[in-house]
Amino acid sequence: MSIRYNENTKQLILETASTCYQMKIDNMGYLNHLYYGPKLGQNDMSYMFRTYDHGFSGNPYDMRNNRDFSLDSMSQEYTSFGVGDFRVNSIAASCSDGSRCAEFRYEGHEVTDGKYSIPGLPSVYDEGGQAQTLIVTLLDTAANIRIKLYYGVFEELDIITRCAEIINAGSEIVWLRKASSVCLELPFGKWDMIHFHGRHCMERQPERVPLFHGIHTIVSGRGMSSHQHNPFVILCDREATEENGPCYGMMLMYSGNHKTEIELDQFDSTRVVMGINDDRFRWELSPNTGFNTPEVILSCANGLTELSHRYHRAIRNNVVRGQYKLSHRPVLINNWEATYFDLNEDKIVSLAKKAADIGVELFVLDDGWFKNRVDDNAGLGDWIPDTNKLPNGLDGLIEKINALGLKFGLWVEPEMVNEDSDLYRAHPDWAMTAPNRAPMMARNQLVLDLSRKDVHEYIFNTLSDLLSKYNITYIKWDFNRPLADVYSHAAPSPRQGEVTHRYYLSLYKLYDRLTKAFPHVLFEGCAGGGGRFDAGMLQYSPQIWCSDNTDPISRLTIQYGTSFGYPVSSIGAHVSATPNHQTGRLTPLNTRGTVAMMGAFGYELDLTKLSEDELSEMKQQIERFKELEPMIHNGLYYRLSSMQESGHYFAWQFVSPDRSRSLLSIVVTNPLANSAPVHVRLKGLDSQTVYSVNGEFECLGSSLMNSGYTFPQLTGDYPAMQLDIVKVK
Ligand code: GLA
């Protein structure tokens, strides 16, 4: 049993293989948070719970004679609002009488086998019947708001999922103004926050900062999970390293506006509230209706590596759906950086021929294949093949590609429209624009209002037609601008604050319908590169184009940052041209291949311009990747260089699940003259197994992990090296 209730102590205890989570219903009916951390032999953590006279904090009315008792200093599972807990709140609402406060007390709980699901939203699923669900119900009788807190306990995965449902239990409308998914309290300890910030072409840069008193906010209001702030944060002990130290992860499974507030309060206690961004959010809750928040995946582990492994395993096995989740991903070539918009059938077929010769398995036709799409000024919305560029239509092209032995994939950006398109001319009100205001433009395009049913159906039918009519086995689903002027011409004015979330409910439904109708199609998510790289999208698209920056040296930090939360199999990574189109940097093909092999591997350059030597090196890369893919995608991934060392080199390692094989990779980003050689301690090997190291010598796993390995001097422009470590006996 992963979930237990102790009637005597009024404790609810959740246990996974190595962690324990405890809460307690106190005498007043408040649901207190007691503990989340490593499993302890000790079952009752209530001794940790003490109250003190906290001066200016205030006391609930029925505890007015007990100054020790204050909501402002208590650890809680989900907060009240407006009644004397002055820290960041989980929820805010206004009632029809204008009041804006509620105080939640325990009403009941139930435990069920299996994992709850959330209506309309992606969530971690349980196929093997290994999960249990706890639902705790809280109620405020004055505002008539009921909250159901959901906990999904995955024992083997060592994760706990959480979300909330806010229900209007009264007879008048309630306006929900904030509805977070979780509140997690860390009452003691000194914590660093690691978060993943960035920009277009430089996503998920890790930053580790000590918490200071006040509120740290990680937020996106861009209508997408964003290039700027990923909805994943880690709190770790000041001393924590890859190997050791308490580390807590919180990952929001949502692709829209999000907000994480981390408050270090006056009593040195830390509270984290994570969920949908409340800025411009307002949801009408009519009587007897509920609002479901997105899910947060929680884990805690000893060291950052173990934390990452838990997220990788959970996402690979219990988030990603469909036939591609653990199986081979086709090695692809994408024509974008080879042709940009200047494509035609001859160019595409010549590129495909070269690709087929070197062992590529899938050809992806990127932007520019449809009517009027000569640049980014026109065409989005009208998904009709351009017969000027493709005189034999898409079928003619696909036949030729298939005849070369390649599968065919297509780029689409279905959520967007250009003003210069038949779709916009017919339905200008389908675009999100605010009344009497010229809209913000980005890449000359507008966003279709997917919160509308007619827009949802139009996109579903358009994509279904393409997928039914043509032999397409892969879709690159792009999204190239943020949401601004958020306004639905189909929604009444009091409900405009619902539009962004309704947009995402509709997007998830669209993906759900399409992936069910076309299960053989591999979807790759994309948003100007990695602007919508989150666990929500990963439920439907097993891989996501990680960044529009294909420079391998930039990719080192982008992929390094991404690896903290997301598995290697989810990271779309391509070998591109040198000099690189984004940075102008020259790098060896070996380096580009080494870096792209930390991902769902492919190519994105004009192969017709390459020498025979380069093509044969690529052929070898592809053979190597195909052989190693099961380990790279579904094995264990270790970061061997730390954030501090990344100025000089990056080293990482893959280990097969049975530990019989490993691949050690290094890229030197800043060769130093006459420096100490790079030395790493390997990880994850079996200590008693003898391994061959690149066929050069044999060595016990324990030696490689304790004494380590010293690389030869690597000099020149961004040199890279891969070492095969194979079990001998
Ligand atoms: C985005 C994508 C690119 C490419 C272009 C096409 O920027 O991230 O990979 O598909 O759009 O317009």
mmCIF file with all atom_site columns, C-alpha atoms in Angstrom, residues 390-572:
data_model
loop_
_atom_site.group_PDB
_atom_site.id
_atom_site.type_symbol
_atom_site.label_atom_id
_atom_site.label_alt_id
_atom_site.label_comp_id
_atom_site.label_asym_id
_atom_site.label_entity_id
_atom_site.label_seq_id
_atom_site.pdbx_PDB_ins_code
_atom_site.Cartn_x
_atom_site.Cartn_y
_atom_site.Cartn_z
_atom_site.occupancy
_atom_site.B_iso_or_equiv
_atom_site.pdbx_formal_charge
_atom_site.auth_seq_id
_atom_site.auth_comp_id
_atom_site.auth_asym_id
_atom_site.auth_atom_id
_atom_site.pdbx_PDB_model_num
ATOM 1   C CA . LEU A 1 390 ? 5.768   20.904 -56.502 1.00 0.00 ? 390 LEU A CA 1
ATOM 2   C CA . PRO A 1 391 ? 4.357   20.423 -60.027 1.00 0.00 ? 391 PRO A CA 1
ATOM 3   C CA . ASN A 1 392 ? 3.401   16.828 -59.269 1.00 0.00 ? 392 ASN A CA 1
ATOM 4   C CA . GLY A 1 393 ? 1.756   17.832 -56.029 1.00 0.00 ? 393 GLY A CA 1
ATOM 5   C CA . LEU A 1 394 ? 2.555   16.335 -52.674 1.00 0.00 ? 394 LEU A CA 1
ATOM 6   C CA . ASP A 1 395 ? 1.598   12.845 -53.895 1.00 0.00 ? 395 ASP A CA 1
ATOM 7   C CA . GLY A 1 396 ? 4.063   13.078 -56.763 1.00 0.00 ? 396 GLY A CA 1
ATOM 8   C CA . LEU A 1 397 ? 6.832   14.142 -54.406 1.00 0.00 ? 397 LEU A CA 1
ATOM 9   C CA . ILE A 1 398 ? 5.991   11.575 -51.748 1.00 0.00 ? 398 ILE A CA 1
ATOM 10  C CA . GLU A 1 399 ? 5.995   8.793  -54.346 1.00 0.00 ? 399 GLU A CA 1
ATOM 11  C CA . LYS A 1 400 ? 9.523   9.752  -55.359 1.00 0.00 ? 400 LYS A CA 1
ATOM 12  C CA . ILE A 1 401 ? 10.698  9.993  -51.762 1.00 0.00 ? 401 ILE A CA 1
ATOM 13  C CA . ASN A 1 402 ? 9.118   6.640  -50.907 1.00 0.00 ? 402 ASN A CA 1
ATOM 14  C CA . ALA A 1 403 ? 10.673  5.073  -54.017 1.00 0.00 ? 403 ALA A CA 1
ATOM 15  C CA . LEU A 1 404 ? 14.078  5.975  -52.549 1.00 0.00 ? 404 LEU A CA 1
ATOM 16  C CA . GLY A 1 405 ? 13.187  3.918  -49.486 1.00 0.00 ? 405 GLY A CA 1
ATOM 17  C CA . LEU A 1 406 ? 12.491  6.951  -47.301 1.00 0.00 ? 406 LEU A CA 1
ATOM 18  C CA . LYS A 1 407 ? 9.392   7.667  -45.278 1.00 0.00 ? 407 LYS A CA 1
ATOM 19  C CA . PHE A 1 408 ? 7.865   11.104 -45.600 1.00 0.00 ? 408 PHE A CA 1
ATOM 20  C CA . GLY A 1 409 ? 7.166   13.762 -42.961 1.00 0.00 ? 409 GLY A CA 1
ATOM 21  C CA . LEU A 1 410 ? 5.584   17.191 -43.244 1.00 0.00 ? 410 LEU A CA 1
ATOM 22  C CA . TRP A 1 411 ? 5.902   20.547 -41.428 1.00 0.00 ? 411 TRP A CA 1
ATOM 23  C CA . VAL A 1 412 ? 2.700   22.326 -40.411 1.00 0.00 ? 412 VAL A CA 1
ATOM 24  C CA . GLU A 1 413 ? 1.878   25.284 -38.225 1.00 0.00 ? 413 GLU A CA 1
ATOM 25  C CA . PRO A 1 414 ? -1.851  24.696 -37.783 1.00 0.00 ? 414 PRO A CA 1
ATOM 26  C CA . GLU A 1 415 ? -2.533  27.187 -34.979 1.00 0.00 ? 415 GLU A CA 1
ATOM 27  C CA . MET A 1 416 ? -1.493  30.173 -37.114 1.00 0.00 ? 416 MET A CA 1
ATOM 28  C CA . VAL A 1 417 ? -2.819  32.309 -39.922 1.00 0.00 ? 417 VAL A CA 1
ATOM 29  C CA . ASN A 1 418 ? -1.387  35.027 -42.169 1.00 0.00 ? 418 ASN A CA 1
ATOM 30  C CA . GLU A 1 419 ? -3.556  38.021 -42.982 1.00 0.00 ? 419 GLU A CA 1
ATOM 31  C CA . ASP A 1 420 ? -2.639  37.224 -46.574 1.00 0.00 ? 420 ASP A CA 1
ATOM 32  C CA . SER A 1 421 ? -4.475  33.894 -46.734 1.00 0.00 ? 421 SER A CA 1
ATOM 33  C CA . ASP A 1 422 ? -7.856  32.685 -47.960 1.00 0.00 ? 422 ASP A CA 1
ATOM 34  C CA . LEU A 1 423 ? -8.631  31.480 -44.455 1.00 0.00 ? 423 LEU A CA 1
ATOM 35  C CA . TYR A 1 424 ? -8.155  34.918 -42.902 1.00 0.00 ? 424 TYR A CA 1
ATOM 36  C CA . ARG A 1 425 ? -10.068 36.632 -45.710 1.00 0.00 ? 425 ARG A CA 1
ATOM 37  C CA . ALA A 1 426 ? -13.001 34.254 -45.081 1.00 0.00 ? 426 ALA A CA 1
ATOM 38  C CA . HIS A 1 427 ? -12.835 34.274 -41.262 1.00 0.00 ? 427 HIS A CA 1
ATOM 39  C CA . PRO A 1 428 ? -11.034 37.332 -39.868 1.00 0.00 ? 428 PRO A CA 1
ATOM 40  C CA . ASP A 1 429 ? -12.813 36.735 -36.540 1.00 0.00 ? 429 ASP A CA 1
ATOM 41  C CA . TRP A 1 430 ? -11.024 33.381 -36.194 1.00 0.00 ? 430 TRP A CA 1
ATOM 42  C CA . ALA A 1 431 ? -7.794  35.206 -35.380 1.00 0.00 ? 431 ALA A CA 1
ATOM 43  C CA . MET A 1 432 ? -7.102  36.451 -31.874 1.00 0.00 ? 432 MET A CA 1
ATOM 44  C CA . THR A 1 433 ? -7.327  40.220 -32.054 1.00 0.00 ? 433 THR A CA 1
ATOM 45  C CA . ALA A 1 434 ? -8.625  42.649 -29.464 1.00 0.00 ? 434 ALA A CA 1
ATOM 46  C CA . PRO A 1 435 ? -11.531 44.922 -30.488 1.00 0.00 ? 435 PRO A CA 1
ATOM 47  C CA . ASN A 1 436 ? -10.610 48.306 -31.974 1.00 0.00 ? 436 ASN A CA 1
ATOM 48  C CA . ARG A 1 437 ? -6.922  47.616 -31.714 1.00 0.00 ? 437 ARG A CA 1
ATOM 49  C CA . ALA A 1 438 ? -4.321  46.793 -34.343 1.00 0.00 ? 438 ALA A CA 1
ATOM 50  C CA . PRO A 1 439 ? -2.864  43.471 -33.235 1.00 0.00 ? 439 PRO A CA 1
ATOM 51  C CA . MET A 1 440 ? 0.723   42.783 -32.346 1.00 0.00 ? 440 MET A CA 1
ATOM 52  C CA . MET A 1 441 ? 2.349   40.980 -35.257 1.00 0.00 ? 441 MET A CA 1
ATOM 53  C CA . ALA A 1 442 ? 5.089   38.412 -34.929 1.00 0.00 ? 442 ALA A CA 1
ATOM 54  C CA . ARG A 1 443 ? 6.647   36.855 -38.017 1.00 0.00 ? 443 ARG A CA 1
ATOM 55  C CA . ASN A 1 444 ? 3.758   38.508 -39.905 1.00 0.00 ? 444 ASN A CA 1
ATOM 56  C CA . GLN A 1 445 ? 1.270   36.073 -38.459 1.00 0.00 ? 445 GLN A CA 1
ATOM 57  C CA . LEU A 1 446 ? -1.706  35.903 -36.111 1.00 0.00 ? 446 LEU A CA 1
ATOM 58  C CA . VAL A 1 447 ? -2.808  33.113 -33.806 1.00 0.00 ? 447 VAL A CA 1
ATOM 59  C CA . LEU A 1 448 ? -6.039  31.300 -34.562 1.00 0.00 ? 448 LEU A CA 1
ATOM 60  C CA . ASP A 1 449 ? -8.484  31.331 -31.681 1.00 0.00 ? 449 ASP A CA 1
ATOM 61  C CA . LEU A 1 450 ? -8.401  27.668 -30.847 1.00 0.00 ? 450 LEU A CA 1
ATOM 62  C CA . SER A 1 451 ? -10.768 28.219 -27.921 1.00 0.00 ? 451 SER A CA 1
ATOM 63  C CA . ARG A 1 452 ? -13.505 28.346 -30.595 1.00 0.00 ? 452 ARG A CA 1
ATOM 64  C CA . LYS A 1 453 ? -15.165 25.085 -31.612 1.00 0.00 ? 453 LYS A CA 1
ATOM 65  C CA . ASP A 1 454 ? -15.289 26.027 -35.318 1.00 0.00 ? 454 ASP A CA 1
ATOM 66  C CA . VAL A 1 455 ? -11.537 26.738 -35.362 1.00 0.00 ? 455 VAL A CA 1
ATOM 67  C CA . HIS A 1 456 ? -10.838 23.476 -33.547 1.00 0.00 ? 456 HIS A CA 1
ATOM 68  C CA . GLU A 1 457 ? -12.885 21.552 -36.138 1.00 0.00 ? 457 GLU A CA 1
ATOM 69  C CA . TYR A 1 458 ? -11.259 23.373 -39.045 1.00 0.00 ? 458 TYR A CA 1
ATOM 70  C CA . ILE A 1 459 ? -7.784  22.449 -37.848 1.00 0.00 ? 459 ILE A CA 1
ATOM 71  C CA . PHE A 1 460 ? -8.769  18.876 -37.053 1.00 0.00 ? 460 PHE A CA 1
ATOM 72  C CA . ASN A 1 461 ? -10.319 18.404 -40.490 1.00 0.00 ? 461 ASN A CA 1
ATOM 73  C CA . THR A 1 462 ? -7.416  20.048 -42.303 1.00 0.00 ? 462 THR A CA 1
ATOM 74  C CA . LEU A 1 463 ? -4.826  17.847 -40.602 1.00 0.00 ? 463 LEU A CA 1
ATOM 75  C CA . SER A 1 464 ? -6.984  14.732 -40.902 1.00 0.00 ? 464 SER A CA 1
ATOM 76  C CA . ASP A 1 465 ? -7.363  15.360 -44.629 1.00 0.00 ? 465 ASP A CA 1
ATOM 77  C CA . LEU A 1 466 ? -3.612  15.736 -45.097 1.00 0.00 ? 466 LEU A CA 1
ATOM 78  C CA . LEU A 1 467 ? -2.879  12.604 -43.072 1.00 0.00 ? 467 LEU A CA 1
ATOM 79  C CA . SER A 1 468 ? -5.588  10.552 -44.808 1.00 0.00 ? 468 SER A CA 1
ATOM 80  C CA . LYS A 1 469 ? -4.789  11.679 -48.318 1.00 0.00 ? 469 LYS A CA 1
ATOM 81  C CA . TYR A 1 470 ? -0.990  11.408 -48.270 1.00 0.00 ? 470 TYR A CA 1
ATOM 82  C CA . ASN A 1 471 ? 1.458   8.800  -47.111 1.00 0.00 ? 471 ASN A CA 1
ATOM 83  C CA . ILE A 1 472 ? 2.746   10.841 -44.170 1.00 0.00 ? 472 ILE A CA 1
ATOM 84  C CA . THR A 1 473 ? 4.298   9.136  -41.135 1.00 0.00 ? 473 THR A CA 1
ATOM 85  C CA . TYR A 1 474 ? 5.701   12.163 -39.301 1.00 0.00 ? 474 TYR A CA 1
ATOM 86  C CA . ILE A 1 475 ? 4.427   15.667 -38.555 1.00 0.00 ? 475 ILE A CA 1
ATOM 87  C CA . LYS A 1 476 ? 6.537   18.575 -37.327 1.00 0.00 ? 476 LYS A CA 1
ATOM 88  C CA . TRP A 1 477 ? 3.967   20.740 -35.532 1.00 0.00 ? 477 TRP A CA 1
ATOM 89  C CA . ASP A 1 478 ? 5.289   24.282 -35.245 1.00 0.00 ? 478 ASP A CA 1
ATOM 90  C CA . PHE A 1 479 ? 4.105   27.335 -33.293 1.00 0.00 ? 479 PHE A CA 1
ATOM 91  C CA . ASN A 1 480 ? 6.075   30.422 -34.182 1.00 0.00 ? 480 ASN A CA 1
ATOM 92  C CA . ARG A 1 481 ? 4.790   33.302 -32.125 1.00 0.00 ? 481 ARG A CA 1
ATOM 93  C CA . PRO A 1 482 ? 3.539   34.110 -28.632 1.00 0.00 ? 482 PRO A CA 1
ATOM 94  C CA . LEU A 1 483 ? -0.085  34.921 -27.828 1.00 0.00 ? 483 LEU A CA 1
ATOM 95  C CA . ALA A 1 484 ? -0.893  38.606 -27.495 1.00 0.00 ? 484 ALA A CA 1
ATOM 96  C CA . ASP A 1 485 ? -4.174  40.520 -27.873 1.00 0.00 ? 485 ASP A CA 1
ATOM 97  C CA . VAL A 1 486 ? -5.777  37.497 -26.290 1.00 0.00 ? 486 VAL A CA 1
ATOM 98  C CA . TYR A 1 487 ? -9.445  37.876 -27.070 1.00 0.00 ? 487 TYR A CA 1
ATOM 99  C CA . SER A 1 488 ? -12.033 35.508 -28.417 1.00 0.00 ? 488 SER A CA 1
ATOM 100 C CA . HIS A 1 489 ? -14.686 36.976 -30.688 1.00 0.00 ? 489 HIS A CA 1
ATOM 101 C CA . ALA A 1 490 ? -16.856 33.999 -29.731 1.00 0.00 ? 490 ALA A CA 1
ATOM 102 C CA . ALA A 1 491 ? -16.742 34.453 -25.949 1.00 0.00 ? 491 ALA A CA 1
ATOM 103 C CA . PRO A 1 492 ? -18.821 36.894 -23.858 1.00 0.00 ? 492 PRO A CA 1
ATOM 104 C CA . SER A 1 493 ? -16.868 39.701 -22.233 1.00 0.00 ? 493 SER A CA 1
ATOM 105 C CA . PRO A 1 494 ? -16.937 38.338 -18.644 1.00 0.00 ? 494 PRO A CA 1
ATOM 106 C CA . ARG A 1 495 ? -15.285 35.144 -19.860 1.00 0.00 ? 495 ARG A CA 1
ATOM 107 C CA . GLN A 1 496 ? -12.326 36.580 -21.760 1.00 0.00 ? 496 GLN A CA 1
ATOM 108 C CA . GLY A 1 497 ? -10.077 35.636 -18.836 1.00 0.00 ? 497 GLY A CA 1
ATOM 109 C CA . GLU A 1 498 ? -10.695 31.982 -19.693 1.00 0.00 ? 498 GLU A CA 1
ATOM 110 C CA . VAL A 1 499 ? -9.523  32.157 -23.295 1.00 0.00 ? 499 VAL A CA 1
ATOM 111 C CA . THR A 1 500 ? -5.857  31.184 -22.931 1.00 0.00 ? 500 THR A CA 1
ATOM 112 C CA . HIS A 1 501 ? -6.600  28.116 -20.821 1.00 0.00 ? 501 HIS A CA 1
ATOM 113 C CA . ARG A 1 502 ? -9.475  27.137 -23.100 1.00 0.00 ? 502 ARG A CA 1
ATOM 114 C CA . TYR A 1 503 ? -7.027  27.472 -26.004 1.00 0.00 ? 503 TYR A CA 1
ATOM 115 C CA . TYR A 1 504 ? -4.816  24.828 -24.388 1.00 0.00 ? 504 TYR A CA 1
ATOM 116 C CA . LEU A 1 505 ? -7.734  22.548 -23.514 1.00 0.00 ? 505 LEU A CA 1
ATOM 117 C CA . SER A 1 506 ? -8.661  22.652 -27.178 1.00 0.00 ? 506 SER A CA 1
ATOM 118 C CA . LEU A 1 507 ? -5.062  22.082 -28.306 1.00 0.00 ? 507 LEU A CA 1
ATOM 119 C CA . TYR A 1 508 ? -4.715  19.008 -26.092 1.00 0.00 ? 508 TYR A CA 1
ATOM 120 C CA . LYS A 1 509 ? -8.027  17.670 -27.403 1.00 0.00 ? 509 LYS A CA 1
ATOM 121 C CA . LEU A 1 510 ? -6.855  18.246 -30.959 1.00 0.00 ? 510 LEU A CA 1
ATOM 122 C CA . TYR A 1 511 ? -3.632  16.356 -30.328 1.00 0.00 ? 511 TYR A CA 1
ATOM 123 C CA . ASP A 1 512 ? -5.542  13.618 -28.542 1.00 0.00 ? 512 ASP A CA 1
ATOM 124 C CA . ARG A 1 513 ? -7.965  13.158 -31.438 1.00 0.00 ? 513 ARG A CA 1
ATOM 125 C CA . LEU A 1 514 ? -5.228  13.191 -34.063 1.00 0.00 ? 514 LEU A CA 1
ATOM 126 C CA . THR A 1 515 ? -2.851  10.840 -32.270 1.00 0.00 ? 515 THR A CA 1
ATOM 127 C CA . LYS A 1 516 ? -5.731  8.396  -31.753 1.00 0.00 ? 516 LYS A CA 1
ATOM 128 C CA . ALA A 1 517 ? -6.922  8.662  -35.365 1.00 0.00 ? 517 ALA A CA 1
ATOM 129 C CA . PHE A 1 518 ? -3.396  8.356  -36.821 1.00 0.00 ? 518 PHE A CA 1
ATOM 130 C CA . PRO A 1 519 ? -1.421  6.229  -34.363 1.00 0.00 ? 519 PRO A CA 1
ATOM 131 C CA . HIS A 1 520 ? 1.281   5.444  -36.947 1.00 0.00 ? 520 HIS A CA 1
ATOM 132 C CA . VAL A 1 521 ? 2.286   9.135  -37.205 1.00 0.00 ? 521 VAL A CA 1
ATOM 133 C CA . LEU A 1 522 ? 5.229   10.396 -35.144 1.00 0.00 ? 522 LEU A CA 1
ATOM 134 C CA . PHE A 1 523 ? 4.565   13.979 -34.011 1.00 0.00 ? 523 PHE A CA 1
ATOM 135 C CA . GLU A 1 524 ? 7.516   16.250 -33.259 1.00 0.00 ? 524 GLU A CA 1
ATOM 136 C CA . GLY A 1 525 ? 6.602   19.380 -31.326 1.00 0.00 ? 525 GLY A CA 1
ATOM 137 C CA . CYS A 1 526 ? 8.250   22.707 -32.137 1.00 0.00 ? 526 CYS A CA 1
ATOM 138 C CA . ALA A 1 527 ? 7.751   26.361 -31.274 1.00 0.00 ? 527 ALA A CA 1
ATOM 139 C CA . GLY A 1 528 ? 10.453  28.454 -32.916 1.00 0.00 ? 528 GLY A CA 1
ATOM 140 C CA . GLY A 1 529 ? 12.699  25.622 -31.710 1.00 0.00 ? 529 GLY A CA 1
ATOM 141 C CA . GLY A 1 530 ? 12.106  24.779 -28.043 1.00 0.00 ? 530 GLY A CA 1
ATOM 142 C CA . GLY A 1 531 ? 9.537   27.399 -27.018 1.00 0.00 ? 531 GLY A CA 1
ATOM 143 C CA . ARG A 1 532 ? 6.981   24.785 -25.985 1.00 0.00 ? 532 ARG A CA 1
ATOM 144 C CA . PHE A 1 533 ? 9.218   22.117 -24.515 1.00 0.00 ? 533 PHE A CA 1
ATOM 145 C CA . ASP A 1 534 ? 7.205   20.752 -21.593 1.00 0.00 ? 534 ASP A CA 1
ATOM 146 C CA . ALA A 1 535 ? 5.715   17.577 -20.191 1.00 0.00 ? 535 ALA A CA 1
ATOM 147 C CA . GLY A 1 536 ? 2.256   18.537 -21.481 1.00 0.00 ? 536 GLY A CA 1
ATOM 148 C CA . MET A 1 537 ? 3.378   18.485 -25.104 1.00 0.00 ? 537 MET A CA 1
ATOM 149 C CA . LEU A 1 538 ? 5.411   15.344 -24.498 1.00 0.00 ? 538 LEU A CA 1
ATOM 150 C CA . GLN A 1 539 ? 2.224   13.407 -23.794 1.00 0.00 ? 539 GLN A CA 1
ATOM 151 C CA . TYR A 1 540 ? 1.414   13.680 -27.507 1.00 0.00 ? 540 TYR A CA 1
ATOM 152 C CA . SER A 1 541 ? 4.711   14.409 -29.264 1.00 0.00 ? 541 SER A CA 1
ATOM 153 C CA . PRO A 1 542 ? 7.440   12.004 -28.119 1.00 0.00 ? 542 PRO A CA 1
ATOM 154 C CA . GLN A 1 543 ? 10.111  14.412 -29.344 1.00 0.00 ? 543 GLN A CA 1
ATOM 155 C CA . ILE A 1 544 ? 10.373  18.194 -29.548 1.00 0.00 ? 544 ILE A CA 1
ATOM 156 C CA . TRP A 1 545 ? 12.713  20.290 -31.692 1.00 0.00 ? 545 TRP A CA 1
ATOM 157 C CA . CYS A 1 546 ? 14.955  21.492 -28.913 1.00 0.00 ? 546 CYS A CA 1
ATOM 158 C CA . SER A 1 547 ? 16.155  24.777 -30.382 1.00 0.00 ? 547 SER A CA 1
ATOM 159 C CA . ASP A 1 548 ? 16.406  26.691 -33.648 1.00 0.00 ? 548 ASP A CA 1
ATOM 160 C CA . ASN A 1 549 ? 20.065  27.012 -32.741 1.00 0.00 ? 549 ASN A CA 1
ATOM 161 C CA . THR A 1 550 ? 21.811  24.045 -34.360 1.00 0.00 ? 550 THR A CA 1
ATOM 162 C CA . ASP A 1 551 ? 25.345  25.156 -33.472 1.00 0.00 ? 551 ASP A CA 1
ATOM 163 C CA . PRO A 1 552 ? 26.759  22.183 -31.538 1.00 0.00 ? 552 PRO A CA 1
ATOM 164 C CA . ILE A 1 553 ? 28.598  24.385 -29.052 1.00 0.00 ? 553 ILE A CA 1
ATOM 165 C CA . SER A 1 554 ? 25.448  26.346 -28.202 1.00 0.00 ? 554 SER A CA 1
ATOM 166 C CA . ARG A 1 555 ? 23.538  23.075 -28.153 1.00 0.00 ? 555 ARG A CA 1
ATOM 167 C CA . LEU A 1 556 ? 25.853  21.764 -25.426 1.00 0.00 ? 556 LEU A CA 1
ATOM 168 C CA . THR A 1 557 ? 24.387  24.114 -22.834 1.00 0.00 ? 557 THR A CA 1
ATOM 169 C CA . ILE A 1 558 ? 20.856  23.930 -24.267 1.00 0.00 ? 558 ILE A CA 1
ATOM 170 C CA . GLN A 1 559 ? 20.831  20.131 -24.157 1.00 0.00 ? 559 GLN A CA 1
ATOM 171 C CA . TYR A 1 560 ? 22.663  20.055 -20.829 1.00 0.00 ? 560 TYR A CA 1
ATOM 172 C CA . GLY A 1 561 ? 19.984  22.300 -19.294 1.00 0.00 ? 561 GLY A CA 1
ATOM 173 C CA . THR A 1 562 ? 17.171  20.326 -20.927 1.00 0.00 ? 562 THR A CA 1
ATOM 174 C CA . SER A 1 563 ? 18.570  17.071 -19.535 1.00 0.00 ? 563 SER A CA 1
ATOM 175 C CA . PHE A 1 564 ? 17.820  18.019 -15.932 1.00 0.00 ? 564 PHE A CA 1
ATOM 176 C CA . GLY A 1 565 ? 14.128  17.360 -16.448 1.00 0.00 ? 565 GLY A CA 1
ATOM 177 C CA . TYR A 1 566 ? 13.595  15.784 -19.847 1.00 0.00 ? 566 TYR A CA 1
ATOM 178 C CA . PRO A 1 567 ? 14.841  12.506 -21.328 1.00 0.00 ? 567 PRO A CA 1
ATOM 179 C CA . VAL A 1 568 ? 17.327  12.346 -24.193 1.00 0.00 ? 568 VAL A CA 1
ATOM 180 C CA . SER A 1 569 ? 14.713  10.683 -26.425 1.00 0.00 ? 569 SER A CA 1
ATOM 181 C CA . SER A 1 570 ? 12.603  13.860 -26.256 1.00 0.00 ? 570 SER A CA 1
ATOM 182 C CA . ILE A 1 571 ? 15.349  16.173 -27.537 1.00 0.00 ? 571 ILE A CA 1
ATOM 183 C CA . GLY A 1 572 ? 15.228  16.771 -31.314 1.00 0.00 ? 572 GLY A CA 1
#
